[in-house]
Tab-separated table of C-alpha atoms in Angstrom:
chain	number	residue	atom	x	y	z
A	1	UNK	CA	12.773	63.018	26.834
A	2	UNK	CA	13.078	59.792	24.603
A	3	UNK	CA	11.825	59.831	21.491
A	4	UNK	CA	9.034	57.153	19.947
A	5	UNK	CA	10.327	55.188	17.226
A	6	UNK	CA	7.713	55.728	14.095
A	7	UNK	CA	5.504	52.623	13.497
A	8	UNK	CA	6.446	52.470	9.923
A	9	UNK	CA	9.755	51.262	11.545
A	10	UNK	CA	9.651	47.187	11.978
A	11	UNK	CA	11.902	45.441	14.322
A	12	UNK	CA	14.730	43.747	12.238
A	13	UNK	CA	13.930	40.105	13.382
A	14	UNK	CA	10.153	40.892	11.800
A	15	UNK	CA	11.516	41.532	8.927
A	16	UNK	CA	13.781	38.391	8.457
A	17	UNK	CA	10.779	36.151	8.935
A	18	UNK	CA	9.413	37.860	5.959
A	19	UNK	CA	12.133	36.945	4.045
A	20	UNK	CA	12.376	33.382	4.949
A	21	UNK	CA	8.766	33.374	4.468
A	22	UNK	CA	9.688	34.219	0.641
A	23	UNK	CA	12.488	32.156	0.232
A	24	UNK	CA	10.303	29.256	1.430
A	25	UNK	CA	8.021	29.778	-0.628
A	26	UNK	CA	10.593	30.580	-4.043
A	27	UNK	CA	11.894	27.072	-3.011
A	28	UNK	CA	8.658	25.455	-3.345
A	29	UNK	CA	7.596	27.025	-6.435
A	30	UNK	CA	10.926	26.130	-7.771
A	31	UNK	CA	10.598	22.361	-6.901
A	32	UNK	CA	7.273	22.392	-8.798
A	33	UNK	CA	8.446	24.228	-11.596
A	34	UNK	CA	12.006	21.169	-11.432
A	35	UNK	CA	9.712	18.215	-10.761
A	36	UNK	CA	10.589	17.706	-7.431
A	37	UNK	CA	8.064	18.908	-5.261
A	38	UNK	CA	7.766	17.733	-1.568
A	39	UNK	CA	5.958	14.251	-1.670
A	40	UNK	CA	2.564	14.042	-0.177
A	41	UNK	CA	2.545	12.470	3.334
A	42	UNK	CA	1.939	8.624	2.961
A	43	UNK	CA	-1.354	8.425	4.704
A	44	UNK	CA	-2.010	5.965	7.567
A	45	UNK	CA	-3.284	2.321	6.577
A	46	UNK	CA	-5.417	-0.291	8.021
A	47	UNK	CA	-6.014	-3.713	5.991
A	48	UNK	CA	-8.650	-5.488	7.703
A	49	UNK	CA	-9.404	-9.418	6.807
A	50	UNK	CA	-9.723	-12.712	8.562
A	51	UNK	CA	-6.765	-14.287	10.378
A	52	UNK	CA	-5.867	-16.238	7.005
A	53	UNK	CA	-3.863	-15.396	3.510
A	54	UNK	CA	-7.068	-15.113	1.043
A	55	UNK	CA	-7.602	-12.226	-0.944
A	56	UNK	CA	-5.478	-10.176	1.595
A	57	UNK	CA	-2.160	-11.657	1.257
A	58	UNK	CA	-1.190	-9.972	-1.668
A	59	UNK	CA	-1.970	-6.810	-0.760
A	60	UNK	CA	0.115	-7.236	2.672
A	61	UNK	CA	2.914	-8.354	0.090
A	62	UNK	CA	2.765	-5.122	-1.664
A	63	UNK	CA	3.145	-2.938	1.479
A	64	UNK	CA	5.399	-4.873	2.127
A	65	UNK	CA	7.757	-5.013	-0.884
A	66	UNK	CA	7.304	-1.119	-0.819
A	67	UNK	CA	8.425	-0.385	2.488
A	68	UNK	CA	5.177	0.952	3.103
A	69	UNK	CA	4.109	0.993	6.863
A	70	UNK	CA	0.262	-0.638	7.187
A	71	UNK	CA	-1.308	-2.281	10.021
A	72	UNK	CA	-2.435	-5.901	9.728
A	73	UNK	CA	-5.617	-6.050	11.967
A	74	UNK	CA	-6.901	-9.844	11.665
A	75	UNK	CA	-10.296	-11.034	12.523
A	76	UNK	CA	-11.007	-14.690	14.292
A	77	UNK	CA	-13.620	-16.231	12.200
A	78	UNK	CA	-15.662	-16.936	15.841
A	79	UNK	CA	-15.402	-13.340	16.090
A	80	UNK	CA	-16.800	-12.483	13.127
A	81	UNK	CA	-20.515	-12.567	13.888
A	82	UNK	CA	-20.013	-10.081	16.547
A	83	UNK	CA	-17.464	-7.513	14.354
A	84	UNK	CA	-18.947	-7.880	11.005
A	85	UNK	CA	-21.763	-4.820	11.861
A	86	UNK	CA	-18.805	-2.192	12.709
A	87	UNK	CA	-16.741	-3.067	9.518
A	88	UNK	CA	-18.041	-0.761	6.627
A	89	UNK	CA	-20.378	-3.036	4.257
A	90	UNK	CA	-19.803	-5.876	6.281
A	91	UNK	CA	-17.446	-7.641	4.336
A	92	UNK	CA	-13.760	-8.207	4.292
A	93	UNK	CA	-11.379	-7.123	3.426
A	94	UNK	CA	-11.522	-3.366	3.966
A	95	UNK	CA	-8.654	-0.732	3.690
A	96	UNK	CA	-8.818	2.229	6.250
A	97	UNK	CA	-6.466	4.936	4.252
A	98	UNK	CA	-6.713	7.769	6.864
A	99	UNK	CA	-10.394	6.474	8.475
A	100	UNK	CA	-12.031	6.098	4.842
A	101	UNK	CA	-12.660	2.318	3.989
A	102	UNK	CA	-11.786	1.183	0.904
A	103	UNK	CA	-14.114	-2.145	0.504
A	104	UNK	CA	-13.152	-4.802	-2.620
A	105	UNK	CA	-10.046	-6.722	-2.399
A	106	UNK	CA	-9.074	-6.329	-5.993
A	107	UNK	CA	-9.988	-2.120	-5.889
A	108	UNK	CA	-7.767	-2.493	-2.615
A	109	UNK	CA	-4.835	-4.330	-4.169
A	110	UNK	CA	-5.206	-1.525	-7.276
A	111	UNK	CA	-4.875	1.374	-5.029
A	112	UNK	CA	-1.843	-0.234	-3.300
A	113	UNK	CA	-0.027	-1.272	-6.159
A	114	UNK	CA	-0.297	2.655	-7.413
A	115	UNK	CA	0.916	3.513	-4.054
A	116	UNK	CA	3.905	0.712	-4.447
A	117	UNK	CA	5.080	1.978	-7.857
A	118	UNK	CA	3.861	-1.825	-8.842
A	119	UNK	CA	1.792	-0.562	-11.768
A	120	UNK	CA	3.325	-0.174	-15.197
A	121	UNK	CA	3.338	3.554	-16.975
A	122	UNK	CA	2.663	2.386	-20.081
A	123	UNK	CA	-1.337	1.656	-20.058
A	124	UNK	CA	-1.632	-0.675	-22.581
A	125	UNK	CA	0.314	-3.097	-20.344
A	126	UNK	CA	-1.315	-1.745	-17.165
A	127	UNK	CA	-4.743	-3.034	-19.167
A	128	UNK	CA	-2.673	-6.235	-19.488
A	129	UNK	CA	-1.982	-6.787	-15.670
A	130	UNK	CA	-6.052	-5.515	-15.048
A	131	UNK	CA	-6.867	-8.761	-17.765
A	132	UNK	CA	-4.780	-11.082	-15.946
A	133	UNK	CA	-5.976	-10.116	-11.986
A	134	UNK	CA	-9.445	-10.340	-13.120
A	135	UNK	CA	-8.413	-14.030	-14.568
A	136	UNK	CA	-7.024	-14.810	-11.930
A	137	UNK	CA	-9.855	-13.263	-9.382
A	138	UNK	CA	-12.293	-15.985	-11.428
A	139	UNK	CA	-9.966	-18.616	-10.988
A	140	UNK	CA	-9.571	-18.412	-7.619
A	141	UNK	CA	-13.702	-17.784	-6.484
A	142	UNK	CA	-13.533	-21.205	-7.527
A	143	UNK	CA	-11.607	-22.447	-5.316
A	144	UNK	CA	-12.738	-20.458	-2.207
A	145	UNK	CA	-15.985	-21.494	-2.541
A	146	UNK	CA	-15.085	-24.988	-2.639
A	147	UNK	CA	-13.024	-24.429	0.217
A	148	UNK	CA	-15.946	-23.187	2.465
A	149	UNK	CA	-18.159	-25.759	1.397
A	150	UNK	CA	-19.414	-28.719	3.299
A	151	UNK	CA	-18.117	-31.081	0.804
A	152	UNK	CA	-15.975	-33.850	2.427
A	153	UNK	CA	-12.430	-34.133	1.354
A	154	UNK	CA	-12.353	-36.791	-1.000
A	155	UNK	CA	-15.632	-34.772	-2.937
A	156	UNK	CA	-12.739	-31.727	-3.080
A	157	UNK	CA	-10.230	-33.817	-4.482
A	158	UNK	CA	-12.758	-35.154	-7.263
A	159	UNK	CA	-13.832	-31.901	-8.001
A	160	UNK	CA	-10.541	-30.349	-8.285
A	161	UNK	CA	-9.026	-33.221	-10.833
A	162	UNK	CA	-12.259	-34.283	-12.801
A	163	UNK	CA	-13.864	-30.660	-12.739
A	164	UNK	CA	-11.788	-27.662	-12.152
A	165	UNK	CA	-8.382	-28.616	-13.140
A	166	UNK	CA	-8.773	-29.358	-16.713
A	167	UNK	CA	-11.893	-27.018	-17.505
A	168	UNK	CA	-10.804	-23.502	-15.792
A	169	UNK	CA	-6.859	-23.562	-14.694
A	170	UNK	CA	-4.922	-25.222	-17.296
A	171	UNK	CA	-6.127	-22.928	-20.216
A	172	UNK	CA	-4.608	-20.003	-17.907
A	173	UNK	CA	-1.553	-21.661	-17.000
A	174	UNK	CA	-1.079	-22.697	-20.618
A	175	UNK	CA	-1.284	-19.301	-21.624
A	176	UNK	CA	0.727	-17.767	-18.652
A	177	UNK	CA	3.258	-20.566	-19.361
A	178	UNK	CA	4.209	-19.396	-22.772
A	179	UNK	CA	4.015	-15.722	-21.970
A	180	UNK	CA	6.459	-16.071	-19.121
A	181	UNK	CA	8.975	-18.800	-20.864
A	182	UNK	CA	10.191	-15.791	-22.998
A	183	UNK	CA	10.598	-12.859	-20.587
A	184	UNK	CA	11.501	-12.239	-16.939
A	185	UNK	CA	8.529	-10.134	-15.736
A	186	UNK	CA	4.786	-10.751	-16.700
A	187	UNK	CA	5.109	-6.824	-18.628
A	188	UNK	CA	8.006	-4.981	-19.373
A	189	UNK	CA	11.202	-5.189	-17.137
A	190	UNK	CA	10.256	-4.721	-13.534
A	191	UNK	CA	8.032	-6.770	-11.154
A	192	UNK	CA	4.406	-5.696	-11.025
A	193	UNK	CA	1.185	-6.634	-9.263
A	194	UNK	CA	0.189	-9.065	-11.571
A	195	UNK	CA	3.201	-11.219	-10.826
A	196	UNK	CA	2.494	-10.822	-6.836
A	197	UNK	CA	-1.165	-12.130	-8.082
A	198	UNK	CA	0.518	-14.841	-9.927
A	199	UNK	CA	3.007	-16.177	-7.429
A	200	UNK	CA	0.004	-16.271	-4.344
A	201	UNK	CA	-2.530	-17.430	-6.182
A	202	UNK	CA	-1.535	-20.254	-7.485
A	203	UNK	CA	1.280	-20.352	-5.591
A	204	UNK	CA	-1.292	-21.670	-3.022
A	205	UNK	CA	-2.517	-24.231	-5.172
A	206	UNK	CA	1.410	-25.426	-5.613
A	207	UNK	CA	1.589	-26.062	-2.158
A	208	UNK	CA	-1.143	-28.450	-2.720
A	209	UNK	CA	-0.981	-30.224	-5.844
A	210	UNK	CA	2.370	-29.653	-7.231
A	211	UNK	CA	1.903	-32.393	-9.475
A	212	UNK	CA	-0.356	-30.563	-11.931
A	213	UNK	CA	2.948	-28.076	-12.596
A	214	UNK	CA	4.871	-30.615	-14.072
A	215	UNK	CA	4.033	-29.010	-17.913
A	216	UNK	CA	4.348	-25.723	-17.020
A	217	UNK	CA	7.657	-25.090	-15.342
A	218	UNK	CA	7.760	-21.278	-16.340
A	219	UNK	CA	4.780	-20.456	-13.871
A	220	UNK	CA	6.771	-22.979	-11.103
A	221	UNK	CA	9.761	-20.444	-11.680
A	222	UNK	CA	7.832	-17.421	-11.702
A	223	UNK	CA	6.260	-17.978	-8.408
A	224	UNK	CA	9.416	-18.890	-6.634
A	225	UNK	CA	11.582	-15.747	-8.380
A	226	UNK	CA	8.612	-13.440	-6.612
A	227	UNK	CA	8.677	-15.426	-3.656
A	228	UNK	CA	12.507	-15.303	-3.190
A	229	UNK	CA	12.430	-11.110	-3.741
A	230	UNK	CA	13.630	-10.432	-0.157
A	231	UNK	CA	10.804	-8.172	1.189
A	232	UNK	CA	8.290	-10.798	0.210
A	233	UNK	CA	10.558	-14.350	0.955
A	234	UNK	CA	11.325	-12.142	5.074
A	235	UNK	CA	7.498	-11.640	4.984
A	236	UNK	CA	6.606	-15.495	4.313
A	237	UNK	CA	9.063	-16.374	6.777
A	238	UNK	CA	7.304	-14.347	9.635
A	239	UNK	CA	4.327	-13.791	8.876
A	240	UNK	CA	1.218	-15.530	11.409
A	241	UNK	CA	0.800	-19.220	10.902
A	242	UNK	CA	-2.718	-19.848	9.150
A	243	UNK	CA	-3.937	-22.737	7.226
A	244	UNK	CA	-5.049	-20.766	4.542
């Protein structure tokens, strides 16, 4: 008659699962322990803006520079009307990280330039890049709000020389100027957000009027040294054609 085997008895291939079940786990606690834990899984993005550069463009420039896989969804302005209830707070742009919207272009381009690796460690000069976006941000509501205006063209060009010019964008590029004619980077030694900020923003008003550069040939550089960085310069060269 054969003869039960006892319960208490497991069958071998049970009991290697165990042990790779430990040895998984060992590993992981061991990576922790070293530093070098599995990363997180990047989560999925969405940028959602207008089918234009604006406040957007930068941010696509980050992903971009990082390698980091986003989808570009762009919005006809006829369309708006007709969109603008489904997008979260009605206003663009709006970053979907993993179906959460992120609203507020410069809390948007913040969060991506953590995920990039495109803020600096040290915090007094992260506080410096924060000072100069936020200059920058001011700078530039300026000028979009011009730009959607009614004003006739010749009124833009006024405003712009007589008004804007000399009164809000030469004291930063004055400043900027100097900073940049001694070092390579706008902080430390590697590229950061702020110097994406710089070389869109005004590299936008460049294209322009690159006659009010003439005096300050350190911000002309800077833009076109981010501009040429390879990710960004094959990102310009493909990217939709938009007026703006």
């Amino acid at each position: 008659m054969a003869m039960k085997l006892p319960k208490l008895i497991r069958h071998y291939s049970d009991i290697e699962a165990e042990k790779n079940e430990r040895r998984d786990s060992d590993d992981k606690t061991r990576r922790k322990q070293l530093g070098t834990a599995e990363p997180a899984k990047m989560p999925d993005f969405t940028l959602i803006y207008f089918n234009a550069r604006g406040t957007a463009e930068p941010i696509r420039w980050m992903f971009t520079y990082a390698d980091i896989p986003f989808s570009d969804e762009r919005i006809e302005r006829e369309d708006w009307p007709e969109r603008k209830s489904s997008i979260p707070g009605g206003k663009l742009p709006v970053l979907m990280v993993d179906e959460k919207p992120l609203p507020q272009s410069q809390a948007i381009a913040r969060y991506v330039a953590r995920e990039a690796g495109l803020l600096p460690e040290d915090n007094l000069e992260a506080a410096y890049c924060d000072a100069l976006v936020d200059t920058i941000r001011d700078v530039m509501e300026k000028v979009y709000g011009k730009m959607m205006s009614e004003e006739d063209e010749d009124e833009r060009k006024r405003w712009f020389v007589e008004e804007f010019f000399p009164y809000h964008m030469a004291p930063v590029l004055a400043r900027l100027n100097a900073r940049l004619s001694g070092q390579e980077w706008f902080v430390g030694e590697q590229v950061t957000w702020a110097d994406f900020m710089i070389a869109h923003a005004f590299g936008e008003i460049h294209s322009h009027h690159p006659d009010v550069f003439e005096d300050y040939s350190a911000v002309t550089e800077h833009i076109e040294k981010v501009r040429e960085l390879p990710a960004i310069k094959d990102w310009i060269e493909n990217r939709p054609e938009t007026s703006h």
